[in-house]
Coordinates of C-alpha atoms in Angstrom, one line a residue:
X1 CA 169.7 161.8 124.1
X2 CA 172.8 163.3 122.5
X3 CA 175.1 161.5 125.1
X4 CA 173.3 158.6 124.7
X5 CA 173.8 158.9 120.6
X6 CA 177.8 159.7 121.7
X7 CA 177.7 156.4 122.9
X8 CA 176.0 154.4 120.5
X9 CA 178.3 155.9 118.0
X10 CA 181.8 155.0 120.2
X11 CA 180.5 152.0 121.4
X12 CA 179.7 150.9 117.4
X13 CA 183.4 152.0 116.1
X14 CA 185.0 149.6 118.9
X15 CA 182.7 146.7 117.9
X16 CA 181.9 146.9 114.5
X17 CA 185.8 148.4 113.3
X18 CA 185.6 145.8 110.4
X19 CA 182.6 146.9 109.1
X20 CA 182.9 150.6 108.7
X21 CA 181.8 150.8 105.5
X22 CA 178.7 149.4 106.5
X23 CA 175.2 151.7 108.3
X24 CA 175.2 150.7 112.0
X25 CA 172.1 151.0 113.9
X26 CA 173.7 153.8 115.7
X27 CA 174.4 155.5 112.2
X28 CA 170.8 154.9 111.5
X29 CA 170.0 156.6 115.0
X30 CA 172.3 159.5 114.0
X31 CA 170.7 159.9 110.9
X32 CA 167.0 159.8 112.3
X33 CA 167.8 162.3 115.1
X34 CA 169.5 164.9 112.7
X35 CA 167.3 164.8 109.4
X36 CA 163.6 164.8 112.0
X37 CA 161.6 167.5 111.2
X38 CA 159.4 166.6 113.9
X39 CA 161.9 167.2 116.0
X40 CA 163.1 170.6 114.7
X41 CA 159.5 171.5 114.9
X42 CA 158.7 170.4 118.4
X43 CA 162.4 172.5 118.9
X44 CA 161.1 175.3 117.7
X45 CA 158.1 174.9 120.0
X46 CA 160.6 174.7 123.3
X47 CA 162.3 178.0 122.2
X48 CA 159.0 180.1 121.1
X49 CA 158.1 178.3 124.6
X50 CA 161.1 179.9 126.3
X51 CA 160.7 183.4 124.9
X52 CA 156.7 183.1 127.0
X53 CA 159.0 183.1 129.8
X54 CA 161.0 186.1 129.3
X55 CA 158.0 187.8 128.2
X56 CA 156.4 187.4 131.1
X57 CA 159.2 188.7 133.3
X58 CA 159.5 191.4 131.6
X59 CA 155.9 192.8 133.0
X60 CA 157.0 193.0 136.4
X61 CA 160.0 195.4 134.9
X62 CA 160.0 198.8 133.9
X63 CA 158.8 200.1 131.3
X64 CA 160.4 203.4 129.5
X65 CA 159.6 205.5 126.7
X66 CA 160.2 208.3 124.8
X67 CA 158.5 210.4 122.4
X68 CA 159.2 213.1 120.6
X69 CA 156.9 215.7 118.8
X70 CA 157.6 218.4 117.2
X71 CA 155.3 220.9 115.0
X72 CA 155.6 223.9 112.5
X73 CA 152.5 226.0 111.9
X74 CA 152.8 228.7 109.4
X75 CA 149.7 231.7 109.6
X76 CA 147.3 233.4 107.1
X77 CA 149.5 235.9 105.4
X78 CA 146.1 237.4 104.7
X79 CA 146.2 240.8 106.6
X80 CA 143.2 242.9 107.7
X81 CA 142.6 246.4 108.2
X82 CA 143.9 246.6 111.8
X83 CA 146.9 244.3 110.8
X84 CA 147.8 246.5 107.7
X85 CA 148.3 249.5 109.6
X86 CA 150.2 247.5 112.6
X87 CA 151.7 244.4 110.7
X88 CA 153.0 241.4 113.0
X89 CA 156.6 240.3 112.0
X90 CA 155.3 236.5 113.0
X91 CA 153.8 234.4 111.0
X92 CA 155.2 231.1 111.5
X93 CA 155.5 229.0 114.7
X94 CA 157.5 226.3 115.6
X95 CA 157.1 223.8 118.3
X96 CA 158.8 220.7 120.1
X97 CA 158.9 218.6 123.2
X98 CA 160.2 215.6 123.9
X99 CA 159.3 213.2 127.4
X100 CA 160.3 210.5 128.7
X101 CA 158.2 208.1 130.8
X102 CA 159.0 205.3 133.1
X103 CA 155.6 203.0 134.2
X104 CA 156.2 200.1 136.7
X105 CA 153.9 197.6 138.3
X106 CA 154.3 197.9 142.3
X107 CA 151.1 195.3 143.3
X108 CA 148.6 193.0 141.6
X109 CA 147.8 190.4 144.3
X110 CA 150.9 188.5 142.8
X111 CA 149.5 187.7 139.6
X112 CA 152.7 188.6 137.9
X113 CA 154.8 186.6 139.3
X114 CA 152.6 183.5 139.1
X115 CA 152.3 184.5 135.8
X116 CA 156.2 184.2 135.8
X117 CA 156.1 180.9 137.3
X118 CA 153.5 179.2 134.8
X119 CA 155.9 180.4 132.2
X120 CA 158.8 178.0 133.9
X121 CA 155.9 175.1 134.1
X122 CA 154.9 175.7 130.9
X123 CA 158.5 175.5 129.8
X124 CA 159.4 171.9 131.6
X125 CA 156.3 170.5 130.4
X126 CA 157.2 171.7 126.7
X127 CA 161.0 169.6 127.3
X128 CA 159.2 166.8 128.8
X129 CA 157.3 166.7 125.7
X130 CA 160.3 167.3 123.7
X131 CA 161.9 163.9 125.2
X132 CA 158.9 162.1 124.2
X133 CA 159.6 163.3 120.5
X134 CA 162.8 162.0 120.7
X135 CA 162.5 158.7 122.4
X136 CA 159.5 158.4 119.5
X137 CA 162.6 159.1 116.8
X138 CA 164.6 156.5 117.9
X139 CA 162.3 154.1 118.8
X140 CA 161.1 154.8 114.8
X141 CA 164.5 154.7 113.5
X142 CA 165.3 151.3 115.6
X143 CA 162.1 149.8 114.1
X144 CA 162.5 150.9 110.5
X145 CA 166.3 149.5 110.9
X146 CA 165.4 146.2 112.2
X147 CA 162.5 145.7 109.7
X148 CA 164.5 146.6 107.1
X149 CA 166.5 144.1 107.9
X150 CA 164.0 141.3 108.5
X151 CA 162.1 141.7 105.4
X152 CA 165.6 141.2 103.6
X153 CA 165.7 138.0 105.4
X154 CA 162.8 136.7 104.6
X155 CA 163.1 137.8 100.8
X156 CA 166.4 136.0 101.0
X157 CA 164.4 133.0 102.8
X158 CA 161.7 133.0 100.1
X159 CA 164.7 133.2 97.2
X160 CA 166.5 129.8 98.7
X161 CA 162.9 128.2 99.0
X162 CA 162.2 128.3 95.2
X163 CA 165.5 127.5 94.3
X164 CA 164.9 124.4 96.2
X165 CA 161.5 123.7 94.9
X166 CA 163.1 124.3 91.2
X167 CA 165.2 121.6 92.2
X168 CA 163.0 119.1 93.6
X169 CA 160.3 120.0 90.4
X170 CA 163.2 119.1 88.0
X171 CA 163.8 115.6 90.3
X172 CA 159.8 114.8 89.8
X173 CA 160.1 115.7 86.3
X174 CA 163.1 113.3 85.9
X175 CA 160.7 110.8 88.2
X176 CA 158.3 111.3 86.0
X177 CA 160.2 110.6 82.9
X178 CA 161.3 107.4 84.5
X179 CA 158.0 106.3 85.4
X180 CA 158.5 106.7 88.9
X181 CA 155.9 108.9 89.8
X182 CA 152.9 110.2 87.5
X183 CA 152.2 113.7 85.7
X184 CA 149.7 114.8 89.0
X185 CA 153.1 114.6 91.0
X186 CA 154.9 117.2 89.0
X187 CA 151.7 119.6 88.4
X188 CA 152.0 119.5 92.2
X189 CA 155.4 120.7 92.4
X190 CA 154.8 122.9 89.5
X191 CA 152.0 124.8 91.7
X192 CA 153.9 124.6 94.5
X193 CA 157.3 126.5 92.6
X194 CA 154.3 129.0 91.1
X195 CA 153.3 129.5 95.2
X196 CA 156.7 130.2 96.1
X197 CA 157.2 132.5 93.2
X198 CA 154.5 134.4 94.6
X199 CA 155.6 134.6 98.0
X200 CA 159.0 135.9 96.4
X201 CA 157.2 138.7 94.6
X202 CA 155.4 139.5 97.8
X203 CA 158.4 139.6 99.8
X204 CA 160.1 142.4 97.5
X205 CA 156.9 144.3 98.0
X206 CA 157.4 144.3 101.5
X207 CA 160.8 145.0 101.1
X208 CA 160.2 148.3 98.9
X209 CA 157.5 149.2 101.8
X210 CA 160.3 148.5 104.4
X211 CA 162.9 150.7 101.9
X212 CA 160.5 154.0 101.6
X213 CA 159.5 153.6 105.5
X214 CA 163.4 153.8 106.2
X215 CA 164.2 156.4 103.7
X216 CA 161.4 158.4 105.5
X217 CA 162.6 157.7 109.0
X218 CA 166.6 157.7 109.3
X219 CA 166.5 160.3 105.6
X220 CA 168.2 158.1 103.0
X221 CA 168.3 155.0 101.9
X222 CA 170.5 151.8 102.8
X223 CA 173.5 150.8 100.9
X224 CA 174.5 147.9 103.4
X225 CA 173.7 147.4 106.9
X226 CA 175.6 146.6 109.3
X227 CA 174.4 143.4 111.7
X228 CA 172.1 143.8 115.0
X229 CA 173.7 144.7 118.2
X230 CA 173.1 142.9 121.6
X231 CA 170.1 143.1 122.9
X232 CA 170.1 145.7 126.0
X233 CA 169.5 144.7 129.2
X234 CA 165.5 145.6 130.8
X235 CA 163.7 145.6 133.9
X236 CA 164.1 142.0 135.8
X237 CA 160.0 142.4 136.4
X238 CA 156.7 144.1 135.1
X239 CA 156.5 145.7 138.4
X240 CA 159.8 147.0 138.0
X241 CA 159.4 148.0 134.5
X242 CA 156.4 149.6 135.3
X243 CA 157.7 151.6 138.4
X244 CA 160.6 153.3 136.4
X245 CA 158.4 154.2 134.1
X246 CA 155.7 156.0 136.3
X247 CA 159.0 157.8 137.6
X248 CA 160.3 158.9 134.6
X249 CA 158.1 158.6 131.7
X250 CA 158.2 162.1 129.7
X251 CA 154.7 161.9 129.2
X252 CA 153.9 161.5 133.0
X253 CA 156.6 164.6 133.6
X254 CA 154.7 166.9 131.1
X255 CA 151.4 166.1 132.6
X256 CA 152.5 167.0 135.9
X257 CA 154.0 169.7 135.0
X258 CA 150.8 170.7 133.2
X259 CA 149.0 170.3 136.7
X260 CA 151.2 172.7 138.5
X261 CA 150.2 175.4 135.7
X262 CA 146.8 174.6 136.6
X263 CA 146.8 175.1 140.1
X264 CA 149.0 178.3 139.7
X265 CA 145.6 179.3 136.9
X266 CA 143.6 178.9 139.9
X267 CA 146.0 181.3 142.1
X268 CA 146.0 184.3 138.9
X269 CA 142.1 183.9 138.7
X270 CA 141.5 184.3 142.7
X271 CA 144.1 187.0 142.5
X272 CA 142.2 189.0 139.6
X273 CA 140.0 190.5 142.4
X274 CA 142.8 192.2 144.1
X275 CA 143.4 195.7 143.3
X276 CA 146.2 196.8 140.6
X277 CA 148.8 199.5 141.6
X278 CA 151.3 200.9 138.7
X279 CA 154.0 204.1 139.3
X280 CA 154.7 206.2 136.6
X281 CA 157.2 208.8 136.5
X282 CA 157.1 211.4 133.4
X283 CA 159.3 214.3 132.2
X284 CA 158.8 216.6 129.8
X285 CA 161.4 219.4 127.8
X286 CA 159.8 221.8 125.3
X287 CA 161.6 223.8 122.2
X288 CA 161.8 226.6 124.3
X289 CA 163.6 225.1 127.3
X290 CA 161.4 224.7 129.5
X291 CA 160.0 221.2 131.0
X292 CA 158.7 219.9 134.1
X293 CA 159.0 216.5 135.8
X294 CA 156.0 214.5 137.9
X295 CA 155.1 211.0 139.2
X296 CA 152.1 209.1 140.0
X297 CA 150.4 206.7 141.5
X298 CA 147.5 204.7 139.7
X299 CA 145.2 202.2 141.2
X300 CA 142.7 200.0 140.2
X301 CA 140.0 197.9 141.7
X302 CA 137.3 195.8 140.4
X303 CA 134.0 196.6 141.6
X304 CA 131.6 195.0 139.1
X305 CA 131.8 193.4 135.9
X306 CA 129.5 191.4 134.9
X307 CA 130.5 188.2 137.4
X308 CA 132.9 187.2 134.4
X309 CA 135.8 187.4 137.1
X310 CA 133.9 184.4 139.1
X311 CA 133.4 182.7 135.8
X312 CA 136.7 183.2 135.0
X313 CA 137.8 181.4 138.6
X314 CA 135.2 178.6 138.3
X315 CA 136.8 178.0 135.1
X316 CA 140.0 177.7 136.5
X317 CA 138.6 175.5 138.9
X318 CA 137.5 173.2 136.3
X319 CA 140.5 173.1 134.1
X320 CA 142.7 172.3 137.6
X321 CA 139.8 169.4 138.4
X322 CA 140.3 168.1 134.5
X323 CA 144.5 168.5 134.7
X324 CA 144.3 166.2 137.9
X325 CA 142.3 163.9 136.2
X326 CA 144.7 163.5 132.8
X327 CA 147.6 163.1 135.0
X328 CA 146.2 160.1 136.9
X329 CA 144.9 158.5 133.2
X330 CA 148.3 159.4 131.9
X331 CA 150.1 157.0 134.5
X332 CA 147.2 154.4 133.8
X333 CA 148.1 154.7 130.4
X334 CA 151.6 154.2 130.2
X335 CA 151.5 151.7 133.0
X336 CA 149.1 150.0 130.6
X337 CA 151.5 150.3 128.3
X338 CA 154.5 149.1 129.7
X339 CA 152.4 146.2 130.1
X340 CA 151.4 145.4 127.5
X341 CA 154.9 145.5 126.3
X342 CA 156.0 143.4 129.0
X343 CA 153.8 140.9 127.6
X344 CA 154.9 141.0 124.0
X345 CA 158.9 140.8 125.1
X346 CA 157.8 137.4 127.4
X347 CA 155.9 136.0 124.2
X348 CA 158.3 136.8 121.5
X349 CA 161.2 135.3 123.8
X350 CA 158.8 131.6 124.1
X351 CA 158.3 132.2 120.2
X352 CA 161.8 132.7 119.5
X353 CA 162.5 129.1 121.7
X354 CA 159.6 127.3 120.0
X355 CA 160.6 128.0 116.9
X356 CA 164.3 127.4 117.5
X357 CA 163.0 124.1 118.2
X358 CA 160.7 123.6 115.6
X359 CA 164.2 124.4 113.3
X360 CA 165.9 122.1 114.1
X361 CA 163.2 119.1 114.5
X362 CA 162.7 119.8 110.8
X363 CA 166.2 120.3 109.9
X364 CA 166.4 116.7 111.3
X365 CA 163.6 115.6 109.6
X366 CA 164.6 116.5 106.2
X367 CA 167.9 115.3 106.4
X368 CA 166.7 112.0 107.9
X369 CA 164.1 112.0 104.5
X370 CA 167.3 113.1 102.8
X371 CA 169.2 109.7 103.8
X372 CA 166.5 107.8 103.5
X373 CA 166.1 108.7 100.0
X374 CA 169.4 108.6 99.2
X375 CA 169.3 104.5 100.8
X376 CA 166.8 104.0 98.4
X377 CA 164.5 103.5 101.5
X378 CA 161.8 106.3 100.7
X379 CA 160.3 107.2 97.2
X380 CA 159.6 111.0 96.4

């Protein structure tokens, strides 16, 4: 995502030089990426996510500690009979020793280092998610740009519509006045100038909306925009669309991902009946210099508990069974989506034409009414 921001912002100072002073949409896409606090959270997620994976390591390594402990004792000073006649010159005591222990695991049926390895899946499937996050930020920052920007356009649209119904209300009135047309003629361009007041009022509404939503997405708000880049280049098909996204989709990585920690669940549960071997080594070094050094050997093995071992298995079981499942609905999903998709892009490009045309057919038509008018051969 970074390289691809490098290049929106390099390919933007070639192409827009002249407009410097003005917010690109790859400023915009800066902006969005740097100010997100969804993505510093979900970045703080990958590192606390990271740290699971050193901690887990770090059971299958030694372990070594030290303790020191040290005591002072000082006797009733008290002294019976018996003492009186033969007094002891003691009566304090002072003791320390200090040991060191090393404790390592030698077998557990390989539980640690699946336990290891789910760390690493966890970790990809926390960065996969972490791409989603971002590709949601830009995607956000693209649309609050580009609607930004449309309702602008139409508030500009709705401004040059009631200055030309002003006009044509003062031509009725001067009509009027002229007993060209009668008074229902101008109340109908008078409601139809209060109509497109309305829509103008509406279209600064939206435009406010359109102002906070940017402000909240990209951080700030506009001073001037910059205009649109080209539009990039897709898939040539839905099938192909589709198939590079079942490939790559973040969302699709993270789920399978998720599987593999599943299966690896299954693995740690079945292993959880295997006994548990640890060595410990120990040394020891008292006040008065002596100290003595041994080592061990500890096994365990379950016998009984309870059958919450099988539960904890079945359970496994079931979570694996359910992660399979979410990783085929995830692909139906986002194949679904990249459909549906798809089929907005194909019906906004026959939009765009139809309306292109429906442009310009009017544009004809009013400057053929226009003429006509003007010829004296059509009446308001």
């Amino acid at each position: 995502m970074r390289k691809l921001l490098a290049a929106l912002v390099m390919t933007t100072a070639l192409v827009s030089a002249p407009l410097a002073q003005a917010e690109t949409l790859a400023d915009a896409l800066i902006s969005a990426y740097k100010n997100s606090n969804l993505l510093a959270q979900n970045e703080a997620v990958l590192r606390a996510s990271d740290e699971d994976a050193a901690i887990a390591l770090s059971n299958l390594r030694p372990v070594v500690n030290f303790v020191a402990q040290g005591s002072w004792t000082k006797f009733n000073n008290e002294l019976g009979d018996f003492e009186q006649n033969y007094p002891t010159p003691y009566y304090e005591s002072t003791e320390g020793t200090g040991q060191l222990t090393a404790s390592i695991l030698i077998y557990s049926g390989g539980r640690g280092k699946m336990a290891v390895e789910v760390a690493h899946e966890a970790v990809l499937a926390t960065r996969a998610s972490l791409v989603g996050v971002e590709q949601q930020v830009l995607l956000d920052a693209v649309t609050a740009y580009v609607n930004l920007r449309l309702q602008q356009a139409l508030l500009d649209l709705e401004n040059s519509s009631v200055d030309l119904i002003g006009q044509e209300l003062q031509a009725a009135r001067d009509r009027f006045e002229v007993g060209e047309i009668t008074l229902t003629d101008v109340s109908q361009a008078e409601a139809r100038l209060a109509a497109g007041q309305a829509s103008v009022s509406a279209a600064e509404g939206n435009l406010l909306v359109a102002r906070e939503v940017y402000k909240a997405t990209i951080g700030h708000y506009p001073d001037r925009m910059s205009g649109l880049p080209g539009i990039p280049k897709t898939a040539k098909s839905k099938e192909e669309a589709q198939k590079v996204a079942l490939a790559s989709h973040p969302y699709i990585v993270q789920s399978q991902h998720q599987a593999k920690v599943a299966n690896l669940q299954v693995e740690i549960a079945n292993a959880a009946f295997m006994p548990t071997i640890n060595g410990q080594a120990s040394g020891i070094y008292g006040y008065d210099g002596n100290g003595n050094f041994g080592v061990a050997l500890n096994l365990t093995q379950p016998i009984y508990q309870g059958g919450g071992l099988s539960a904890l298995y079945r359970k496994a079981i079931a979570e694996k069974a359910a992660t399979d499942a979410s990783v085929l609905q995830t692909a139906v999903t986002v194949a679904e989506n990249v459909g549906r998709a798809w089929a907005r892009l194909t019906t906004s490009n026959t939009s765009i034409s139809a309306n292109e045309a429906q442009v310009t057919a009017a544009q004809k038509a009013f400057d053929g009414v226009s003429e006509e008018a003007t010829l004296g051969a059509r009446t308001t």
